[in-house]
Amino acid sequence: MPRFTVHIRDEWLAVPCRDTSNTIQWLGLEALKRYVKNKPDNGGITAVKDARFVVRRCQGLGLLDTEDTIEDVLEDNDFVELAIEGDTMSPDFIPCQPGVSHLTAAYKEPGEYISLDGNSLTSTDLVNLGRGLYKIKLTPEAERKVVQSRELWTPLSKKTKVNIISVVYGITTGFGKFARTVIPVSKLKELQENLVRSHSAGLGNPLSPERTRMLLALRINILAKGHSGISLETLHAMIQAFNASCLSFVPEKGTVGASGDLAPLSHLALGLMGEGKMWSPKSGWADAKYVICFLQGLALINGTQMITSLGAEAVERAQAIARQADIIAALTLEVLKGTTKAFDSDIHSLRPHPGQIEVALRFRSLLDSDHHPSQIAESHRFCDRVQDAYTMRCCPQVHGVTNDTIKFVQNIINTEINSATDNPMVFAERGETISGGNFHGEYPAKALDFLAIAVHELASISERRIERLCNPSLSELPAFLVNEGGLNSGFMIAHCTAAALVSENKVLCHPSSVDSLSTSAATEDHVSMGGWAARKALRVVEHVEQVLAIELLAACQGIEFLRPLRTTTPLEKVYELVRSVVKPWIKDRFMSPDIEAVHRLLLDQKVWQVAKPYIDKYQTEYIPESRPVSPTAFSLDPPASPRKRVRHE
């Protein structure tokens, strides 16, 4: 039976078609039915039959007339994309002209290069490569090392030091349980091809083009270290594929994280050898037809690059949202009329964790001070409240350990980004190839489990602050931050959404790296499960971003009820940024687009960019710390010195 793969928003759907005389309109509606069936809210689509959409082939990006029959314009197993008119529901939504693929609309060929040497790439660089901001090239030193390691064992080189009949794992032997099976010389090329084909056994949705670019770039960086035995010609071909954004279809599931990420990296190599599916900005998804590089299978598929590339994105996004969480919490504290005394530098110098000190400093730079006075803070200066709830008072302690954990994880990820994780390892200077265990993903797996646990706490404490904003007995604001409560529900269900995401994170924070299953007939008898650690860390970070987006919306809505009083200058700038994309909540309306719009601000780090100049100025100009009088602090006369005491007596 003919089958077609339809891309809707962020999902791929297989649609069987018994009768290819049906129209493209039928195919689109059938795909939409399958899409909404698995969505609790029908994906925001009220009536499938009334949905207006355009359909295009992924290969060639040709628009399809909805009245054409399927058999006239499509071939069996074609990939097509369906774009709903006016759709903004996808988290990857990019505004574009009707009929223009959002998969390709964002891609612009970069003009700048990053030079790879296998030693100096950072997680920030890798994420930027994934976003398509740079092309890549090798340094001359990296090229020299690649050539030198290749010459060590290649049977085609007159300078080879390892005879072709030598037993080298994965080069002249089978793999895993078959490591003791020596392969005849005549079948060595077939061995490498079979390796990639058989190991391409992953399942699930494909990695996005951005993440596949990261995966390919990181594999190139590791090969550039010169310890894999890859040929320079193959490596140059991989670089050409990256620079043209020709990307393999890599399913997200299937790695146990030792020996490295075999299934995902095999799918990456499969496209490069002319099999499977490939994607490019010009063609979309299509069958791979051209052999991009001469195959050296084992050198391409043995490493932790899937775990590490996804981990790099997770740690970069975690760092971005952690900084912005301080700003959002400071705004909430203002709305809830909290005190700044808990952020006094003397308190935090007595417990000098770097993250705690850093967060307290950010709060001081944003909240009421002689430098940035706040009318809201002044309005409750002499209230009878003694101290604030933990969700406000303990932000430096809770947010601080998240910051310190992110730095710890970032250090491990950056080390892994520039580590040789092949097996066997080629040591050209020693004239040896040695089998080792650098492919084991325990380091990034453990680190990313730590990351998920630490970053989750930002959402956990944020959800409690949302509760305080929405609860009139705690906020002194209208219930659920809306007028005419009852007629309007305001932020009631937005808070429920935040609670649901936090609860889901609690399950996702169970560490995957505590698990291990023996594979490959007990040859690979302990594995890291790092692939799931990376994928769920990313999901946890995304949930944290979304919860904080809800808090930011709620805090800005709370400001509306305190007008005409104004907060500090930096927090007013944050308020103005939010209001540039979301209007105040006067009465109930469709809320999901508002949350998505603010989530996009956080993804683009716009909140950080607005507040950062004020934070930097406070730090660099050594502005004296303000310690205004309030009921939460009291002072005593200092005790008399012993000499004065004697005189007094």
mmCIF file with all atom_site columns, C-alpha atoms in Angstrom, residues 143 228 334 365 377 447 559 562:
data_model
loop_
_atom_site.group_PDB
_atom_site.id
_atom_site.type_symbol
_atom_site.label_atom_id
_atom_site.label_alt_id
_atom_site.label_comp_id
_atom_site.label_asym_id
_atom_site.label_entity_id
_atom_site.label_seq_id
_atom_site.pdbx_PDB_ins_code
_atom_site.Cartn_x
_atom_site.Cartn_y
_atom_site.Cartn_z
_atom_site.occupancy
_atom_site.B_iso_or_equiv
_atom_site.pdbx_formal_charge
_atom_site.auth_seq_id
_atom_site.auth_comp_id
_atom_site.auth_asym_id
_atom_site.auth_atom_id
_atom_site.pdbx_PDB_model_num
ATOM 1 C CA . GLU A 1 143 ? 45.140 18.369 8.531  1.00 0.00 ? 143 GLU A CA 1
ATOM 2 C CA . SER A 1 228 ? 40.716 8.004  14.296 1.00 0.00 ? 228 SER A CA 1
ATOM 3 C CA . GLU A 1 334 ? 8.537  43.810 43.337 1.00 0.00 ? 334 GLU A CA 1
ATOM 4 C CA . SER A 1 365 ? 21.464 45.561 40.793 1.00 0.00 ? 365 SER A CA 1
ATOM 5 C CA . ALA A 1 377 ? 9.215  49.546 47.097 1.00 0.00 ? 377 ALA A CA 1
ATOM 6 C CA . ALA A 1 447 ? 26.611 15.523 33.997 1.00 0.00 ? 447 ALA A CA 1
ATOM 7 C CA . ILE A 1 559 ? 2.317  45.456 37.625 1.00 0.00 ? 559 ILE A CA 1
ATOM 8 C CA . LEU A 1 562 ? 0.056  48.682 41.005 1.00 0.00 ? 562 LEU A CA 1
#
